[in-house]
mmCIF file of C-alpha atoms in Angstrom:
data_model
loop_
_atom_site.group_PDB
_atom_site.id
_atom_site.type_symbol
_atom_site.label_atom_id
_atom_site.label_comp_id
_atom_site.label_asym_id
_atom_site.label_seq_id
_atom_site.Cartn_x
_atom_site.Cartn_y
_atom_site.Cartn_z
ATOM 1 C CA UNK A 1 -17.634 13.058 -12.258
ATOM 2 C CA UNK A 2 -17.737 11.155 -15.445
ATOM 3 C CA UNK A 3 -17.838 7.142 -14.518
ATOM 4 C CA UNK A 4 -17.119 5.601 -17.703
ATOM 5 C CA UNK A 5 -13.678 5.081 -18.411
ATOM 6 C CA UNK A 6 -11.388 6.240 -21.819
ATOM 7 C CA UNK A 7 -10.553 3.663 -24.345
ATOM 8 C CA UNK A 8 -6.922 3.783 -22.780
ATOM 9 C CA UNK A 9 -7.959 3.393 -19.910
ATOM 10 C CA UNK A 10 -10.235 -0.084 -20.334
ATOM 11 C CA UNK A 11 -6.708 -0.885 -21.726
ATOM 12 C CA UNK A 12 -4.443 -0.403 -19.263
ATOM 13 C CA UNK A 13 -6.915 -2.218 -16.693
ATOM 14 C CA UNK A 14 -7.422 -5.519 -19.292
ATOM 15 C CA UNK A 15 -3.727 -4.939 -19.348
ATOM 16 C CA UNK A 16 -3.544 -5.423 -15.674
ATOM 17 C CA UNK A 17 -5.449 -8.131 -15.225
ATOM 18 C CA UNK A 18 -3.936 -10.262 -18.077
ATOM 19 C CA UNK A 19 -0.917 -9.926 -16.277
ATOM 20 C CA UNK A 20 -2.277 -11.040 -13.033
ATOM 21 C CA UNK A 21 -3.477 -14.307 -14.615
ATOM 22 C CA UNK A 22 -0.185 -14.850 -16.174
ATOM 23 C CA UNK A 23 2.675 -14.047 -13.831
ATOM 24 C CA UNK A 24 0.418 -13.221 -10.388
ATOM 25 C CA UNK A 25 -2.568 -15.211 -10.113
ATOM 26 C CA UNK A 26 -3.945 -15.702 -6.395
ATOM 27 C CA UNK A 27 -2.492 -19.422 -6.366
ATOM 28 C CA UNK A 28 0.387 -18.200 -7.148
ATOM 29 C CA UNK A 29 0.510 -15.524 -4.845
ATOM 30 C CA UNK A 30 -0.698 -17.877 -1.649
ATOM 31 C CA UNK A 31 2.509 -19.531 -2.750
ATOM 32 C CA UNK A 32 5.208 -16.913 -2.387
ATOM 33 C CA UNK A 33 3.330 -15.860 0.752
ATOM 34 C CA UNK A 34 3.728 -19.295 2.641
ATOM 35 C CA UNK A 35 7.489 -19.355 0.708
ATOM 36 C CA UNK A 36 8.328 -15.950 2.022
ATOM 37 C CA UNK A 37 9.653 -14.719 -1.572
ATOM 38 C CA UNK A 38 9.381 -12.063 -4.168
ATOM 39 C CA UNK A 39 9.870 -13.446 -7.410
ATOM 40 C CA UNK A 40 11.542 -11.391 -10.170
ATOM 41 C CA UNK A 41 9.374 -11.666 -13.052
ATOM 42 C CA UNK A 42 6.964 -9.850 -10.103
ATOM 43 C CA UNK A 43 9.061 -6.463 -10.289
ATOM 44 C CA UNK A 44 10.366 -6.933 -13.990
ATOM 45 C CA UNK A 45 6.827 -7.469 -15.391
ATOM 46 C CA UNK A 46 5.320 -3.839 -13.812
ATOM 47 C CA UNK A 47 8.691 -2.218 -14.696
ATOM 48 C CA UNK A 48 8.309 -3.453 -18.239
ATOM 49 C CA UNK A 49 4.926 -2.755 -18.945
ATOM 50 C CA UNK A 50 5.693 0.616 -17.655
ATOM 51 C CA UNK A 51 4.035 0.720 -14.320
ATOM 52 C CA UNK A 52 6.248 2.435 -12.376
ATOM 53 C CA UNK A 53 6.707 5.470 -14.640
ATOM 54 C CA UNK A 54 2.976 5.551 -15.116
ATOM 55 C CA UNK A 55 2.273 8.603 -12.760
ATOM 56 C CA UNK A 56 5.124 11.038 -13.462
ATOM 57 C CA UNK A 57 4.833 13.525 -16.201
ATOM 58 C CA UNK A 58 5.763 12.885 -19.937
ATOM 59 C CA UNK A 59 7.978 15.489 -19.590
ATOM 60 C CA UNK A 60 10.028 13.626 -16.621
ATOM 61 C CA UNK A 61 10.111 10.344 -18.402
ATOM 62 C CA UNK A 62 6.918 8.954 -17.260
ATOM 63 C CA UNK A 63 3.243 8.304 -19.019
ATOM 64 C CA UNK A 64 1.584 10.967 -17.282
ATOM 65 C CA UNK A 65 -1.146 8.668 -15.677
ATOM 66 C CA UNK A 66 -3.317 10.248 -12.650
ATOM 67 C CA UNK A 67 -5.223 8.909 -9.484
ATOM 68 C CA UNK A 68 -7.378 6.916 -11.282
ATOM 69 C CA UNK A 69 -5.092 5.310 -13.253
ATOM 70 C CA UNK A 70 -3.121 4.024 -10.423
ATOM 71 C CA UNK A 71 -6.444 2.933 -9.011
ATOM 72 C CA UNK A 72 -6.801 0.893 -11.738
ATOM 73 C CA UNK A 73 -3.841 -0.797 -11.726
ATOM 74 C CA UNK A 74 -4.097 -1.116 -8.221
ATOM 75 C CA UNK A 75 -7.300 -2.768 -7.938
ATOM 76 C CA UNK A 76 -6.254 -5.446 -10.548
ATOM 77 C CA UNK A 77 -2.500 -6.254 -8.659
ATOM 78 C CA UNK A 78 -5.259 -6.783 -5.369
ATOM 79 C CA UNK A 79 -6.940 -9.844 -6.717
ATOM 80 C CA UNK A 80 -3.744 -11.441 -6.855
ATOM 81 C CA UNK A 81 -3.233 -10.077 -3.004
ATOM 82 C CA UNK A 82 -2.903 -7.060 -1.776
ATOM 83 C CA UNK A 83 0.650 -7.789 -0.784
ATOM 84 C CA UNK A 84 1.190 -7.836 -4.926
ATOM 85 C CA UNK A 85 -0.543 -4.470 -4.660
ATOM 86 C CA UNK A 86 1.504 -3.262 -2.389
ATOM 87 C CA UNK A 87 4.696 -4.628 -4.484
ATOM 88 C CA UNK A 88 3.555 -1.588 -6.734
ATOM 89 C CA UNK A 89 2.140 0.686 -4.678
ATOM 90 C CA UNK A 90 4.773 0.522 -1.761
ATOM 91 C CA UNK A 91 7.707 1.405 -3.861
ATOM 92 C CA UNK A 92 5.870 3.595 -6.013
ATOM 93 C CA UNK A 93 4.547 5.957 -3.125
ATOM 94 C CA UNK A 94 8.271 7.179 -1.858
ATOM 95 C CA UNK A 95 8.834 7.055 -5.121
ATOM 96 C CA UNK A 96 6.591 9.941 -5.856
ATOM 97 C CA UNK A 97 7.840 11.751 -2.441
ATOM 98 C CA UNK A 98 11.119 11.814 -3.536
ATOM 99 C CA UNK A 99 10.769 12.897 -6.870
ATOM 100 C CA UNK A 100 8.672 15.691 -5.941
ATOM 101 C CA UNK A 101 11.420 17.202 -2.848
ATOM 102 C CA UNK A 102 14.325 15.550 -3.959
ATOM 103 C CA UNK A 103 17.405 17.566 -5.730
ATOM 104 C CA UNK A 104 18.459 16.382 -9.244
ATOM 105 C CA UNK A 105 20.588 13.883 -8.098
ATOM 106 C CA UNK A 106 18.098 12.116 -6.532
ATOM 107 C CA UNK A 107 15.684 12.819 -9.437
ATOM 108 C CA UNK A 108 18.081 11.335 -11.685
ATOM 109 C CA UNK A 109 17.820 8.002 -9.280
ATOM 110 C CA UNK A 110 14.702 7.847 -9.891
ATOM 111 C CA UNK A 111 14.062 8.267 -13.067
ATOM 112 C CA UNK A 112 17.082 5.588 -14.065
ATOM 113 C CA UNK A 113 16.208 3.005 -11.394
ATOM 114 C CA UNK A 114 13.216 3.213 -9.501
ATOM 115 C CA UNK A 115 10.750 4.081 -12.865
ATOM 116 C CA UNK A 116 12.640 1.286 -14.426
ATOM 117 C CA UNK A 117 12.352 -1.354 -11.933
ATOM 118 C CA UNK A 118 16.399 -1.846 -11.219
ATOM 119 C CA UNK A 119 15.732 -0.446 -7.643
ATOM 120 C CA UNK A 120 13.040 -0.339 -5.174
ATOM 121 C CA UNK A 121 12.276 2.423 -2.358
ATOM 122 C CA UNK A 122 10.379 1.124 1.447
ATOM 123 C CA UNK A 123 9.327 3.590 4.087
ATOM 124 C CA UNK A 124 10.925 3.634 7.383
ATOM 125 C CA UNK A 125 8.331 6.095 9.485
ATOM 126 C CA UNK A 126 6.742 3.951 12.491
ATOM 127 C CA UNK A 127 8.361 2.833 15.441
ATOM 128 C CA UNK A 128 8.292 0.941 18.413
ATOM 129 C CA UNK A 129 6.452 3.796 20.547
ATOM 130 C CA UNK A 130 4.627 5.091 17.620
ATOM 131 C CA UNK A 131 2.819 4.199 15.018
ATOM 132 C CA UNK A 132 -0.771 6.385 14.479
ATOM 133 C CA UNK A 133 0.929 8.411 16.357
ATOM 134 C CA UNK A 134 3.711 8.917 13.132
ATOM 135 C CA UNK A 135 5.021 12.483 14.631
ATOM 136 C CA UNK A 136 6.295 11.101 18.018
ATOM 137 C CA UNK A 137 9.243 9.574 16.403
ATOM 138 C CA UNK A 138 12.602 9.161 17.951
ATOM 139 C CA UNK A 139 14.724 8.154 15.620
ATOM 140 C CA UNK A 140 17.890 10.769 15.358
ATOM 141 C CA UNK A 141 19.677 12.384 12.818
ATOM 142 C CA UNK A 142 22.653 14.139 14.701
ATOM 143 C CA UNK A 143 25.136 16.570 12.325
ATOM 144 C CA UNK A 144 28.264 15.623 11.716
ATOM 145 C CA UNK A 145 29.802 17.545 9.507
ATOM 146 C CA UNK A 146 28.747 16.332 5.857
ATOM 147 C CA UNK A 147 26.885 13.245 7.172
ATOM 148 C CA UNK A 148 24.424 12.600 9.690
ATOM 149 C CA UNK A 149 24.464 10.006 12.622
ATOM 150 C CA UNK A 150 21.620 7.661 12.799
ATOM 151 C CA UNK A 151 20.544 6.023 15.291
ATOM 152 C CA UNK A 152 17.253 4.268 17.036
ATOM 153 C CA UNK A 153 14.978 1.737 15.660
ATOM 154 C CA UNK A 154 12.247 1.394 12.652
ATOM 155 C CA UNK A 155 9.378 -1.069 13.037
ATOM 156 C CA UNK A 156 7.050 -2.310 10.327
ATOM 157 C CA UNK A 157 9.127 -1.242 7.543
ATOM 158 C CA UNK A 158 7.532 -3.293 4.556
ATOM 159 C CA UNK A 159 9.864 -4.752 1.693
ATOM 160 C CA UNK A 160 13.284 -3.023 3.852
ATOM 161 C CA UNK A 161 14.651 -5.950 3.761
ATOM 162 C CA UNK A 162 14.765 -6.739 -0.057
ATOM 163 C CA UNK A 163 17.754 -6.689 -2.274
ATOM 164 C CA UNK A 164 18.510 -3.468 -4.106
ATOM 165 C CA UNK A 165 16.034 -1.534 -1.656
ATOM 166 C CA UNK A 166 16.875 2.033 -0.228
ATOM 167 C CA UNK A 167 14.875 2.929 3.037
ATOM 168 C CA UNK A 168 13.309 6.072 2.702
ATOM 169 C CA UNK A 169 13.674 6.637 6.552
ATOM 170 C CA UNK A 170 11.868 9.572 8.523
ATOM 171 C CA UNK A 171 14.083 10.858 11.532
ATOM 172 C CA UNK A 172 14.580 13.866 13.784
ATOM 173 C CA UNK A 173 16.830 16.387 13.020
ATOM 174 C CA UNK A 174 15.464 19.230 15.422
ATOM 175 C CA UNK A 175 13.873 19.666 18.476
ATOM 176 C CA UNK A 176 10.727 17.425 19.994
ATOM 177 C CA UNK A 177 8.506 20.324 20.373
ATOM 178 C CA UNK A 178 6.470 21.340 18.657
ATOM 179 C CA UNK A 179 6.516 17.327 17.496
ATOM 180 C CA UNK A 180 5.365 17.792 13.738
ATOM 181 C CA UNK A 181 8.225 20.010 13.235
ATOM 182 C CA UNK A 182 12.308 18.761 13.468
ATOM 183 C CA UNK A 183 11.449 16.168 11.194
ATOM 184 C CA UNK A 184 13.597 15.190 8.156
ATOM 185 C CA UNK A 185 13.455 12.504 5.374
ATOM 186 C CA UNK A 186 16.611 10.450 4.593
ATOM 187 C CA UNK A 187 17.485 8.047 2.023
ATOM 188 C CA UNK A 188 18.991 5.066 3.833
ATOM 189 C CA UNK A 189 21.402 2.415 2.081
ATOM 190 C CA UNK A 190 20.358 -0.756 4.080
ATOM 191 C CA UNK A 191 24.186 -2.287 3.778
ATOM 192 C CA UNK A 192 25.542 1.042 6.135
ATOM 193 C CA UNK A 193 27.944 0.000 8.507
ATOM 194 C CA UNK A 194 25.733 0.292 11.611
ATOM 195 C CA UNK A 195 21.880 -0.774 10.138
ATOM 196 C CA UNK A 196 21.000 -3.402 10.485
ATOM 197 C CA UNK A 197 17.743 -5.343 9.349
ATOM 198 C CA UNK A 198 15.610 -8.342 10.872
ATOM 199 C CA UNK A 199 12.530 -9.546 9.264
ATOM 200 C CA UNK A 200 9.553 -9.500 11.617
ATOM 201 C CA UNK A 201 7.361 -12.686 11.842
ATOM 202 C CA UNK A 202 4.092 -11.891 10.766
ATOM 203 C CA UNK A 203 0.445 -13.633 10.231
ATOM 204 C CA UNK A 204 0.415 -12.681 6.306
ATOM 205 C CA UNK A 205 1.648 -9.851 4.361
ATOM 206 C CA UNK A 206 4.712 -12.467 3.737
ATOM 207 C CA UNK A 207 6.121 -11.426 -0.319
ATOM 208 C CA UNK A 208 7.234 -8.228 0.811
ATOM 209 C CA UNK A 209 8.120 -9.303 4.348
ATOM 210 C CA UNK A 210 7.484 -7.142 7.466
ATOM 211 C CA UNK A 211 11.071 -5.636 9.488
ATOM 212 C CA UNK A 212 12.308 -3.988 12.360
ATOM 213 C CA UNK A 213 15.403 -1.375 11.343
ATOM 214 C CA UNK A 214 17.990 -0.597 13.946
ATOM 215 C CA UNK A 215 20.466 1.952 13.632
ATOM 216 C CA UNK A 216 23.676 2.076 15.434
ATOM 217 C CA UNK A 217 25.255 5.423 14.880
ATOM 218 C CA UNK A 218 25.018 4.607 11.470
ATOM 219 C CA UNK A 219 26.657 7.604 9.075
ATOM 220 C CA UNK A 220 24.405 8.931 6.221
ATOM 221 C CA UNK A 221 25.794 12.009 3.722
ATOM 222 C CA UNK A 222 23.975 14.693 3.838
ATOM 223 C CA UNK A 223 23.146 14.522 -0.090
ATOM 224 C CA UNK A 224 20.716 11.941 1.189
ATOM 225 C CA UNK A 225 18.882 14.774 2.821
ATOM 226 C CA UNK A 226 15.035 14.833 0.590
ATOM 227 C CA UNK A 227 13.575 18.156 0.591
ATOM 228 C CA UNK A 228 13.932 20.955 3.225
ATOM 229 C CA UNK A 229 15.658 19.920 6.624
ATOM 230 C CA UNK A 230 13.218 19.543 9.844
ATOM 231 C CA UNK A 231 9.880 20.049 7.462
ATOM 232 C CA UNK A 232 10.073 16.086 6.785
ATOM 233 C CA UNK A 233 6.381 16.566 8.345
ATOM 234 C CA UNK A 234 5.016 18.118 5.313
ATOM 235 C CA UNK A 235 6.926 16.141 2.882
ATOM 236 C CA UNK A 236 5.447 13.116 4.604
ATOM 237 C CA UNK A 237 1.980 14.295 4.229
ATOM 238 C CA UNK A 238 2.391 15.428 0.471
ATOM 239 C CA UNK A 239 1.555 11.896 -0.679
ATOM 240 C CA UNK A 240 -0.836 10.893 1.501
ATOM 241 C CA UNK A 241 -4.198 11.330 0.352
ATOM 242 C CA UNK A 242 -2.645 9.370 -3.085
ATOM 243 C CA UNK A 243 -0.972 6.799 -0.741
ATOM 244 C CA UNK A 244 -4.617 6.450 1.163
ATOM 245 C CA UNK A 245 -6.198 6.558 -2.563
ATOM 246 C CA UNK A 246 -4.523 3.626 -4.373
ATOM 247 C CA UNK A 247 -4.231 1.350 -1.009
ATOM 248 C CA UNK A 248 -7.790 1.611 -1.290
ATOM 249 C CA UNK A 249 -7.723 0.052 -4.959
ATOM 250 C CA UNK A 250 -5.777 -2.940 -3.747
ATOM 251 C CA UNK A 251 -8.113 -3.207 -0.792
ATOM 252 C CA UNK A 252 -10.751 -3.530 -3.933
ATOM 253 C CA UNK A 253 -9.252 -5.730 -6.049
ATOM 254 C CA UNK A 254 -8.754 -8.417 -3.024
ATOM 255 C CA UNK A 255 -12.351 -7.800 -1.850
ATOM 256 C CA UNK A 256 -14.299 -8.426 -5.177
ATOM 257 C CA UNK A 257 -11.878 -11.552 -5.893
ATOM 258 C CA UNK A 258 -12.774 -12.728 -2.575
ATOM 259 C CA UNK A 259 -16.267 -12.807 -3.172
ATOM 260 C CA UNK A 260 -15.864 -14.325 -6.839
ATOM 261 C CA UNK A 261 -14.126 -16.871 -5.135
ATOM 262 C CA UNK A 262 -17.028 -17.723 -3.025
ATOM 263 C CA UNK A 263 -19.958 -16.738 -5.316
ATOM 264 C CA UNK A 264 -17.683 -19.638 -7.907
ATOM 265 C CA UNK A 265 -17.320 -22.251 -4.698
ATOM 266 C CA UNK A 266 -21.339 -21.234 -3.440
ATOM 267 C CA UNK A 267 -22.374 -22.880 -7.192
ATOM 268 C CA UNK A 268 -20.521 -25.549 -7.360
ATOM 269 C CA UNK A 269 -21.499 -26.669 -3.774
ATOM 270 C CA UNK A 270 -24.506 -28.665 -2.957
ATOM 271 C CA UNK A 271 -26.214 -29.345 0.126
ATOM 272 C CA UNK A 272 -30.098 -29.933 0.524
ATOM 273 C CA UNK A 273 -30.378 -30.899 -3.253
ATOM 274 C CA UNK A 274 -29.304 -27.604 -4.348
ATOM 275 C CA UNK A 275 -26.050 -24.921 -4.458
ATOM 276 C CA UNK A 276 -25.679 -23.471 -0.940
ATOM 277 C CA UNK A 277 -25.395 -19.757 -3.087
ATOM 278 C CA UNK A 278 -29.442 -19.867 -3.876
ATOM 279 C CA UNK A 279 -30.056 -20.115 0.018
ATOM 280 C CA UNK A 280 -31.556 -16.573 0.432
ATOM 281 C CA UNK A 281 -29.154 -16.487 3.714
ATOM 282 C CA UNK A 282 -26.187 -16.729 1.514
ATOM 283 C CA UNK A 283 -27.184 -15.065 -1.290
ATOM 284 C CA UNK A 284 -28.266 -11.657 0.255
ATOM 285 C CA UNK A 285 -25.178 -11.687 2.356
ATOM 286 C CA UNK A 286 -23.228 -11.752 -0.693
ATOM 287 C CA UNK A 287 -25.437 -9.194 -2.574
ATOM 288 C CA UNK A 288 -24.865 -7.065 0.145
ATOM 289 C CA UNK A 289 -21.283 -7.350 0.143
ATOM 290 C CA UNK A 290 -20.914 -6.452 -3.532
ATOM 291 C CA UNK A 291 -23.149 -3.148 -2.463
ATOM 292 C CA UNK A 292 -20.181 -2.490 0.131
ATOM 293 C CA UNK A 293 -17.541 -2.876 -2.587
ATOM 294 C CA UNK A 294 -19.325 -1.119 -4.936
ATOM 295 C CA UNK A 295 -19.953 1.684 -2.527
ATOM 296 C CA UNK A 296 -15.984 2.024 -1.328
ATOM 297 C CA UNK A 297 -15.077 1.421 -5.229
ATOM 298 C CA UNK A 298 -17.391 5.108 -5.920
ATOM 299 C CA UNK A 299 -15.944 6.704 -2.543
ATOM 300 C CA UNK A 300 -12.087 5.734 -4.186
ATOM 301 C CA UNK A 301 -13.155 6.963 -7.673
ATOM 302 C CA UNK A 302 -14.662 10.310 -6.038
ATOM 303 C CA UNK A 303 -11.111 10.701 -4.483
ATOM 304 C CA UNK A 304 -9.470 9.879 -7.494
ATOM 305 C CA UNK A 305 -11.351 12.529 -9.073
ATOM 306 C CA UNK A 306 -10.618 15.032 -6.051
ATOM 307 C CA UNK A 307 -7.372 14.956 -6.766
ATOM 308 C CA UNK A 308 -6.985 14.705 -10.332
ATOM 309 C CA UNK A 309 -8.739 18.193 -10.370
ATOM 310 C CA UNK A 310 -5.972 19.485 -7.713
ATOM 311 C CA UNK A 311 -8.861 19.491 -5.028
ATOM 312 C CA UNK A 312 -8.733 18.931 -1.544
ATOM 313 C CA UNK A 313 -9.645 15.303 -0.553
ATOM 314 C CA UNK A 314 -8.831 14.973 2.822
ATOM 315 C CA UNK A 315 -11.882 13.571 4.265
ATOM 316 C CA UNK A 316 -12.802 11.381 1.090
ATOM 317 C CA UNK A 317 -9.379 9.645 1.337
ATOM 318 C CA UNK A 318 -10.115 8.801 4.835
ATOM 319 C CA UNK A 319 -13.941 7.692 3.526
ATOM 320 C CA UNK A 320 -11.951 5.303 0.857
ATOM 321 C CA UNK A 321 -9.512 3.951 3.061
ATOM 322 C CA UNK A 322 -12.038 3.278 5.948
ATOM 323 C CA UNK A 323 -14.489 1.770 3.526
ATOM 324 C CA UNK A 324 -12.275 -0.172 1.532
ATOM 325 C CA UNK A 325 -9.763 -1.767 4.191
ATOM 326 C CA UNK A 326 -13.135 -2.476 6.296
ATOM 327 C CA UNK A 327 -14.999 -4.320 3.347
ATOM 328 C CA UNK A 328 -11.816 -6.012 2.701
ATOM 329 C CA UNK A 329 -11.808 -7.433 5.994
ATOM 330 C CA UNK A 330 -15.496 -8.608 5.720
ATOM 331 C CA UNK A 331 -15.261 -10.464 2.465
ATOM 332 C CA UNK A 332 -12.757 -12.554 3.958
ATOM 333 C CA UNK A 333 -14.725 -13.035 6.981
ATOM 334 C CA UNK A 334 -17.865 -14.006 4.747
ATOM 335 C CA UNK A 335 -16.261 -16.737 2.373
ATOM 336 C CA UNK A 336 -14.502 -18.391 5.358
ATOM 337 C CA UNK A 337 -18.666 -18.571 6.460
ATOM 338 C CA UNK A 338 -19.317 -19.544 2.644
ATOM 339 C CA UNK A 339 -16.519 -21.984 2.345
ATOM 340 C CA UNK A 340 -17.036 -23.154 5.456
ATOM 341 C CA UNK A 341 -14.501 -26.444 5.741
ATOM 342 C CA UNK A 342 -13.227 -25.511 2.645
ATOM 343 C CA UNK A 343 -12.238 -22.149 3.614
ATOM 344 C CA UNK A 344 -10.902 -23.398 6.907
ATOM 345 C CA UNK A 345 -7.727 -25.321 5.197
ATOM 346 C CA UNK A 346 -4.731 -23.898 4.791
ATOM 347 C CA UNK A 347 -4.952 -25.228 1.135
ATOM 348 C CA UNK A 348 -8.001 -23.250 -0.192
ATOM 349 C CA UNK A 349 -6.930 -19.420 -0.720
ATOM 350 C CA UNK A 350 -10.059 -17.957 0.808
ATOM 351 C CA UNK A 351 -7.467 -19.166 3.839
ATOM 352 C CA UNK A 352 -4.986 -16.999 2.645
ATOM 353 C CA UNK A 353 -7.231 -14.199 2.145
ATOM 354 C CA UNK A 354 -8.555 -14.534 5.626
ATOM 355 C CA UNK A 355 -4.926 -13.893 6.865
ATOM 356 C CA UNK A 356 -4.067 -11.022 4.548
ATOM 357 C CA UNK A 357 -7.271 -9.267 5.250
ATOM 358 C CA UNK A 358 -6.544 -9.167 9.504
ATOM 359 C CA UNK A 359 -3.775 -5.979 8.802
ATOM 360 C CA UNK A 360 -6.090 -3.722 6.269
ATOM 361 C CA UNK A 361 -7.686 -2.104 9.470
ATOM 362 C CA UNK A 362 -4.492 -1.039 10.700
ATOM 363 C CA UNK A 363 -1.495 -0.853 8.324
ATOM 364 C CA UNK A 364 -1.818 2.223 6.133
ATOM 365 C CA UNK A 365 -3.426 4.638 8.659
ATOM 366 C CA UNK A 366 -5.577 2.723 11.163
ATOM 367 C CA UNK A 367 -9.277 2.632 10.744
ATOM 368 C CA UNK A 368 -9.750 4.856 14.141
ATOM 369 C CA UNK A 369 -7.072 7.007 12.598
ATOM 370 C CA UNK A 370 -9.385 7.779 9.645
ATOM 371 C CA UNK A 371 -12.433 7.901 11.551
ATOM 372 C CA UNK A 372 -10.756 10.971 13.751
ATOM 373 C CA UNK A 373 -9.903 12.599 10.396
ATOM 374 C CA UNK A 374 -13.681 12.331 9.046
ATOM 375 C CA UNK A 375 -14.715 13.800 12.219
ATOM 376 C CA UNK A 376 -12.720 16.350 12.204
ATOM 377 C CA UNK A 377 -14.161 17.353 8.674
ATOM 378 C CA UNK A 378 -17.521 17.571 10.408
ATOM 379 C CA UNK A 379 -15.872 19.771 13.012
ATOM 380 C CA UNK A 380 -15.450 17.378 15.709
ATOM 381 C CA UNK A 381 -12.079 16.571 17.879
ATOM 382 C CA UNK A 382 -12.594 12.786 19.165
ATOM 383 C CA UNK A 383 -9.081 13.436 20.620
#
């Protein structure tokens, strides 16, 4: 692996954080969060700066960026929040998935409105009765004719409920057993006769917004249909180890801000006629903290690298995501402790980060959920 990064590359990161500190910048960010908005100079700004294209070939209309790349722009969305983050990376994923199985038609979609910011894709894939569990869905596709009729209920579907949003929506279209198979992707106009879509009250995660998605026999054409019927299972998976990749760069991003938020606050405060950050109790917990990000920053970048080679990276995409949705959660944890009162009001953001942090664990693949993976690397079955 080569760690220094291309000239174009330093770029498109300065790039990316220049635009966090003029349309995105955590304040700000706490702000749409407690207003429950996504602004549109959010969307417009990645779309125009190309962001959206960035991973699809030059050839298909995009910039031809790889893994790293992403990570990259990633990381710098996450110290904003990682719910900016996942304003890129959320739409950005299906975005990918569908490009790869769709047919032209819904190639051509996303290359006009997706790449160019006009439209925006969300995943429907958990449920009520399963979420780590993904392949125990019950969501149905029944065939009628040249549509299908949907019906059952989506949980946890992030950004579903935004204008100008299709639903990427995984259902079953064959039999139960075996479970991974009968599965089939559809793309899901929100404004169907027959879906409908309520915003889930949630402790953070509140630009994107969190929703349950019911369907009531609600009648999708079969053009909607992404890549091969009842083998949605391995169109799901495609993306994953990218998905688990570039989560981990927003997971990054949020973690070092969080400690340069408290490494700024830890010199500025006094107490004992000196700044609480040259306390040796303080400052080795926050040199050891910058070890952890530094550590899940090389496990992502190792990934990264995986995959831009066409490697298999199972088990270091569960490393990245494990160690970077775990640190995440621990900065946040240690600059409450550092900001103390501070921290503790709903004015500071270390506040803010505190709630955001809670989900990283389990959104995105559970930390248990990557833990079985790793062990099943090492030839293990913890289940």
């Amino acid at each position: 692996m080569d760690f220094g990064l291309t000239d174009e590359q330093f770029l498109l990161r300065a790039t990316a954080r220049q635009f966090v500190a003029d349309v995105c910048p955590a304040e700000k960010a706490k702000q749409w969060d407690e207003q429950g908005v996504v602004p549109p100079e959010l969307f417009r700004g990645m779309a125009e700066l190309g962001w959206f294209s960035l991973p699809f070939s030059e050839a298909e209309g995009g910039d031809g960026g790889g893994p790293l790349e992403l990570i990259l722009v990633a990381e710098e969305l996450g110290r904003a929040s990682f719910d900016v983050a996942m304003c890129y990376i959320g739409v950005l994923i299906p975005g990918l998935t569908v490009f790869r199985w769709g047919n032209e038609a819904q190639r051509d979609f996303i290359r006009d409105q997706v790449m160019t910011g006009r439209h925006r894709l969300a995943v429907g894939l958990s449920e009520p009765d399963s979420g780590s569990d993904a392949a125990a869905l019950r969501t149905t596709a029944e065939d009628h004719g040249d549509h299908f009729r949907v019906s059952g209920q989506k949980a946890w579907c992030t950004g579903g409920g935004l204008p100008d949003t299709t639903i990427a929506t995984y259902v079953r279209t064959g039999p139960r057993e075996p479970k991974h198979s009968g599965i089939s992707l559809l793309l899901v106009d929100p404004s169907t006769e027959g879906v409908e879509v309520r915003r889930t009250p949630t402790l953070a995660r509140h630009i994107l917004g969190t929703n349950e998605v019911f369907f009531n026999g609600a009648l999708v054409p079969k053009e909607n249909l992404v890549g091969p019927r009842d083998e949605g299972w391995k169109v799901m998976l495609s993306n994953i180890e990218l998905e688990k990749v570039i989560i981990t760069g927003g997971y990054l991003g949020a973690a070092q801000a969080t400690l340069d938020e408290m490494l700024e606050y830890s010199r500025a405060r006094h107490a004992f006629g000196r700044p609480i950050g040259n306390f040796q109790s303080l400052a080795h917990a926050m040199a050891d903290l910058q070890t952890e990000i530094d550590s899940a920053r090389l496990l992502a970048y190792r990934a990264a690298w995986l995959l831009a080679q066409g490697k298999p990276c199972s088990r270091e995409g569960s490393m990245a995501k494990l160690k970077g949705s775990e640190t995440y959660v621990a900065a946040a944890r240690l600059g409450m402790q550092v900001c103390a009162g501070h921290g503790f009001s709903t004015e500071s953001v270390m506040s803010f980060r505190y709630r955001e942090s809670i989900v990283a664990t389990i959104s995105g693949g559970t930390s248990q959920i990557q833990r079985n993976g790793i062990a099943r690397s090492m030839g293990l079955r913890s289940y």
